[in-house]
Short mmCIF file of C-alpha atoms in Angstrom, two decimals:
data_model
loop_
_atom_site.label_atom_id
_atom_site.label_comp_id
_atom_site.label_asym_id
_atom_site.label_seq_id
_atom_site.Cartn_x
_atom_site.Cartn_y
_atom_site.Cartn_z
CA MET X 772 5.99 1.34 11.48
CA ASN X 773 7.04 -0.87 8.67
CA CYS X 774 5.87 -0.77 5.02
CA GLU X 775 3.29 -3.51 5.41
CA GLU X 776 1.64 -1.53 8.15
CA LEU X 777 1.77 1.79 6.55
CA ARG X 778 0.09 0.40 3.40
CA THR X 779 -2.67 -1.27 5.35
CA LEU X 780 -3.38 2.18 7.27
CA VAL X 781 -3.07 4.39 4.17
CA GLY X 782 -5.09 2.04 2.08
CA ALA X 783 -8.00 2.68 4.37
CA GLU X 784 -7.16 6.42 4.89
CA PRO X 785 -5.08 7.93 2.00
CA ASN X 786 -5.05 11.38 3.57
CA SER X 787 -3.88 10.35 7.17
CA THR X 788 -1.84 12.74 9.14
CA ASN X 789 -0.84 10.10 11.69
CA PRO X 790 2.73 11.24 12.75
CA GLU X 791 4.24 7.66 12.22
CA VAL X 792 2.81 7.71 8.52
CA LEU X 793 4.26 11.05 7.96
CA ALA X 794 7.55 10.00 9.34
CA HIS X 795 7.80 6.65 7.48
CA ILE X 796 6.92 8.38 4.08
CA GLU X 797 9.87 10.86 4.62
CA SER X 798 12.31 7.98 4.57
CA CYS X 799 10.71 5.67 2.16
CA PRO X 800 10.18 6.73 -1.47
CA GLU X 801 8.16 3.56 -2.46
CA CYS X 802 5.48 4.19 0.27
CA ALA X 803 5.51 7.87 -0.28
CA ARG X 804 4.56 7.09 -4.09
CA TYR X 805 1.92 4.54 -2.89
CA ARG X 806 0.22 7.26 -0.78
CA GLN X 807 0.49 9.86 -3.61
CA GLU X 808 -1.16 7.37 -6.09
CA LEU X 809 -4.01 6.55 -3.63
CA GLN X 810 -4.77 10.35 -3.02
CA ALA X 811 -4.96 10.81 -6.77
CA MET X 812 -7.33 8.09 -7.08
CA ASP X 813 -9.33 9.38 -4.16
CA ARG X 814 -9.55 12.85 -5.92
CA LEU X 815 -10.59 11.48 -9.20
CA ILE X 816 -13.46 9.51 -7.57
CA TYR X 817 -14.64 12.62 -5.53
CA ARG X 818 -14.82 14.52 -8.80
CA ALA X 819 -16.84 11.78 -10.37
CA LEU X 820 -19.26 11.75 -7.23
CA ALA X 821 -19.64 15.62 -7.63
CA VAL X 822 -20.99 15.48 -11.21
CA GLU X 823 -24.33 17.11 -11.54
CA ALA X 824 -26.96 17.05 -14.16
CA PRO X 825 -27.33 20.00 -16.58
CA THR X 826 -29.80 22.62 -15.31
CA GLU X 827 -30.69 24.45 -18.62
CA THR X 828 -34.17 24.22 -19.72
CA ILE X 829 -34.44 21.95 -22.68
CA ALA X 830 -37.60 22.04 -25.02
CA SER X 831 -39.81 19.00 -24.94
CA PRO X 832 -38.08 16.38 -26.88
CA PRO X 833 -39.85 13.74 -29.21
CA LYS X 834 -41.17 10.81 -27.16
CA GLN X 835 -38.54 8.53 -28.49
CA THR X 836 -35.69 10.71 -27.03
CA GLN X 837 -34.68 10.05 -23.51
CA ASN X 838 -34.66 12.85 -20.86
CA PRO X 839 -31.00 14.44 -21.06
CA SER X 840 -30.92 14.63 -17.16
CA ARG X 841 -31.65 10.85 -16.88
CA VAL X 842 -28.98 10.09 -19.25
CA TRP X 843 -26.54 12.43 -17.65
CA ARG X 844 -27.12 10.76 -14.27
CA MET X 845 -26.82 7.24 -15.78
CA ALA X 846 -23.51 8.15 -17.31
CA ALA X 847 -22.18 9.57 -14.13
CA SER X 848 -23.32 6.24 -12.26
CA VAL X 849 -21.47 4.21 -14.83
CA LEU X 850 -18.22 6.39 -14.49
CA ILE X 851 -18.34 6.00 -10.68
CA ALA X 852 -18.73 2.09 -10.99
CA VAL X 853 -15.91 2.06 -13.35
CA LEU X 854 -13.67 4.06 -11.14
CA VAL X 855 -14.60 2.07 -7.92
CA GLY X 856 -13.90 -1.25 -9.82
CA ALA X 857 -10.71 0.20 -11.15
CA MET X 858 -9.44 1.34 -7.84
CA SER X 859 -10.39 -2.23 -6.25
CA LEU X 860 -8.28 -3.82 -8.93
CA TRP X 861 -5.40 -1.49 -8.35
CA LEU X 862 -5.46 -2.12 -4.66
CA LEU X 863 -5.53 -5.82 -5.10
CA THR X 864 -2.65 -5.86 -7.65
CA PRO X 865 0.84 -6.47 -5.90
CA ARG X 866 2.74 -3.16 -6.16
CA GLU X 867 5.95 -4.98 -5.97
CA SER X 868 7.35 -8.37 -6.69
CA PHE X 869 7.24 -11.14 -4.16
CA ALA X 870 11.15 -11.16 -4.07
CA ALA X 871 11.24 -7.42 -3.66
CA GLU X 872 8.69 -7.26 -0.79
CA ALA X 873 10.62 -10.03 0.97
CA ILE X 874 13.94 -8.24 0.69
CA ASN X 875 12.27 -4.75 1.94
CA HIS X 876 10.97 -6.64 4.98
CA VAL X 877 14.29 -8.19 5.80
CA LYS X 878 16.07 -4.79 5.38
CA HIS X 879 13.89 -3.43 8.00
CA GLU X 880 15.19 -5.98 10.50
CA GLN X 881 18.63 -5.84 9.26
CA PHE X 882 19.90 -5.79 12.90
CA SER X 883 19.16 -9.54 12.90
CA LEU X 884 21.62 -10.39 10.25
CA VAL X 885 24.61 -10.77 12.41
CA ARG X 886 26.98 -13.58 13.11
CA THR X 887 26.30 -15.15 16.50
CA SER X 888 26.71 -18.26 18.45
CA GLU X 889 23.39 -17.67 20.37
CA THR X 890 20.16 -19.19 19.54
CA VAL X 891 16.77 -18.40 20.40
CA ASP X 892 15.07 -20.37 23.43
CA ASP X 893 13.44 -23.41 22.05
CA GLN X 894 10.07 -22.43 23.58
CA GLU X 895 10.12 -19.13 21.80
CA LEU X 896 10.89 -20.71 18.64
CA GLU X 897 8.17 -23.23 19.05
CA ALA X 898 5.68 -20.45 19.80
CA VAL X 899 6.41 -18.51 16.70
CA LEU X 900 6.20 -21.57 14.42
CA ALA X 901 2.98 -22.78 16.05
CA ALA X 902 1.24 -19.60 15.28
CA SER X 903 1.57 -20.73 11.63
CA ARG X 904 0.84 -24.44 12.52
CA LEU X 905 4.32 -25.33 11.96
CA ARG X 906 7.13 -27.15 13.91
CA LEU X 907 10.83 -27.48 13.35
CA LYS X 908 12.43 -30.81 14.38
CA PRO X 909 14.70 -30.20 17.40
CA GLY X 910 18.35 -29.66 16.65
CA ALA X 911 17.77 -29.14 12.87
CA ALA X 912 19.09 -25.76 12.50
CA LYS X 913 20.80 -22.90 14.64
CA VAL X 914 18.06 -20.36 14.82
CA SER X 915 19.41 -17.03 16.09
CA TYR X 916 16.40 -14.86 15.54
CA ALA X 917 12.62 -15.85 15.45
CA GLN X 918 9.60 -13.57 15.20
CA SER X 919 6.04 -13.77 13.69
CA CYS X 920 6.01 -10.76 11.35
CA PRO X 921 3.35 -8.98 9.11
CA PHE X 922 3.92 -9.89 5.48
CA ARG X 923 1.46 -9.68 2.57
CA GLY X 924 -1.69 -9.56 4.92
CA GLN X 925 -0.61 -12.43 7.12
CA ARG X 926 1.80 -13.20 9.87
CA VAL X 927 4.64 -15.35 9.01
CA PRO X 928 7.60 -16.82 10.80
CA HIS X 929 10.74 -14.81 10.09
CA LEU X 930 13.84 -16.89 11.00
CA VAL X 931 17.57 -16.38 10.92
CA VAL X 932 19.55 -19.39 10.63
CA GLN X 933 23.23 -19.33 11.49
CA THR X 934 25.72 -21.14 8.91
CA GLU X 935 29.43 -21.39 8.68
CA GLN X 936 29.40 -18.81 5.89
CA GLY X 937 27.06 -16.25 7.85
CA PRO X 938 23.46 -15.75 8.65
CA VAL X 939 20.65 -16.81 6.29
CA THR X 940 17.05 -15.31 6.57
CA ALA X 941 13.95 -17.37 6.01
CA LEU X 942 10.35 -16.36 5.63
CA VAL X 943 7.97 -19.20 5.88
CA VAL X 944 4.99 -18.04 4.02
CA THR X 945 2.37 -20.66 4.46
CA ASP X 946 -0.42 -18.75 2.62
CA ALA X 947 0.90 -17.97 -0.92
CA PRO X 948 -0.02 -18.76 -4.49
CA THR X 949 1.56 -22.05 -5.93
CA GLN X 950 4.64 -21.22 -8.01
CA GLY X 951 7.90 -22.76 -9.17
CA ARG X 952 11.32 -22.21 -7.63
CA GLU X 953 12.47 -18.68 -8.32
CA HIS X 954 16.06 -17.38 -7.99
CA ILE X 955 16.52 -14.08 -6.32
CA ASP X 956 19.53 -11.51 -6.97
CA GLU X 957 18.50 -8.05 -6.05
CA GLN X 958 19.73 -5.16 -3.74
CA GLY X 959 22.67 -7.09 -2.56
CA PHE X 960 20.70 -10.12 -1.47
CA GLN X 961 20.86 -13.50 -3.17
CA GLY X 962 18.39 -16.44 -2.52
CA GLU X 963 15.37 -18.51 -3.51
CA ILE X 964 11.70 -18.74 -3.39
CA ILE X 965 11.01 -22.38 -2.95
CA PRO X 966 7.57 -24.24 -3.06
CA ALA X 967 6.68 -25.89 0.18
CA PRO X 968 3.90 -28.11 1.33
CA ARG X 969 1.94 -25.05 2.24
CA GLY X 970 2.94 -21.69 0.33
CA VAL X 971 6.52 -21.10 0.12
CA ILE X 972 9.84 -20.50 1.92
CA VAL X 973 11.98 -17.49 0.92
CA VAL X 974 15.70 -17.92 1.86
CA LEU X 975 17.93 -14.90 1.55
CA GLY X 976 21.64 -14.15 2.33
CA GLN X 977 24.12 -11.53 1.49
CA ASN X 978 26.96 -13.17 -0.26
CA VAL X 979 26.12 -16.36 1.75
CA PRO X 980 25.02 -19.55 0.13
CA VAL X 981 21.29 -20.46 1.01
CA ASP X 982 20.92 -23.85 -0.55
CA ALA X 983 21.76 -25.84 2.62
CA VAL X 984 19.32 -23.72 4.72
CA ALA X 985 16.70 -24.15 2.06
CA ARG X 986 17.01 -27.99 2.08
CA THR X 987 17.10 -28.17 6.08
CA LEU X 988 13.96 -26.25 6.18
CA LEU X 989 12.13 -28.13 3.51
CA SER X 990 13.07 -31.55 5.37
CA ALA X 991 12.80 -30.27 9.12
CA LEU X 992 9.85 -28.22 8.95
CA GLU X 993 6.67 -30.04 9.84
CA TYR X 994 3.37 -28.60 8.31
#
């Protein structure tokens, strides 16, 4: 189970005792903290839902004064609405930067970052790209790894391109907000987030230049 899959599952059930969830959070502090925050929000909402109106007897108020029980119920309803809205906003707010998420995804498939002369089968590569309505011009790049992976709620082509300096990873994220070019230098990875005809392309290497791969994909990918 990777981070994307865990956060989808825990987002629906913060108190899940799924063995895969428990095993993952033991080795991933970020996901463990994410689960704890969701559980804390769950408890807060539960306490708000458990609010009861006062039961003590109150003398008949003047006509212009509202019934205290009614006021209490209205206040509780407003509190619940605010909490639910806040939780929805919190869940929709990215917990990590785009670059950090891309790096964490690549690190989960670190085994793919090896020098090799082997390339993936043309039909396999074509199928991975076709799932995102993409096509790579034949012979444009030496792709040694190609998978359709979950990333930010969608499936994206995850490619590893072999260069003379070493392997370079590319995530072709077709459904992403428009943004300018962004340099990445985090956690031992260097790379770029590059605007594309649809979405962006994230290219990452470890002490390996990525510009040539970025240019190749921008010119050779057909959207």
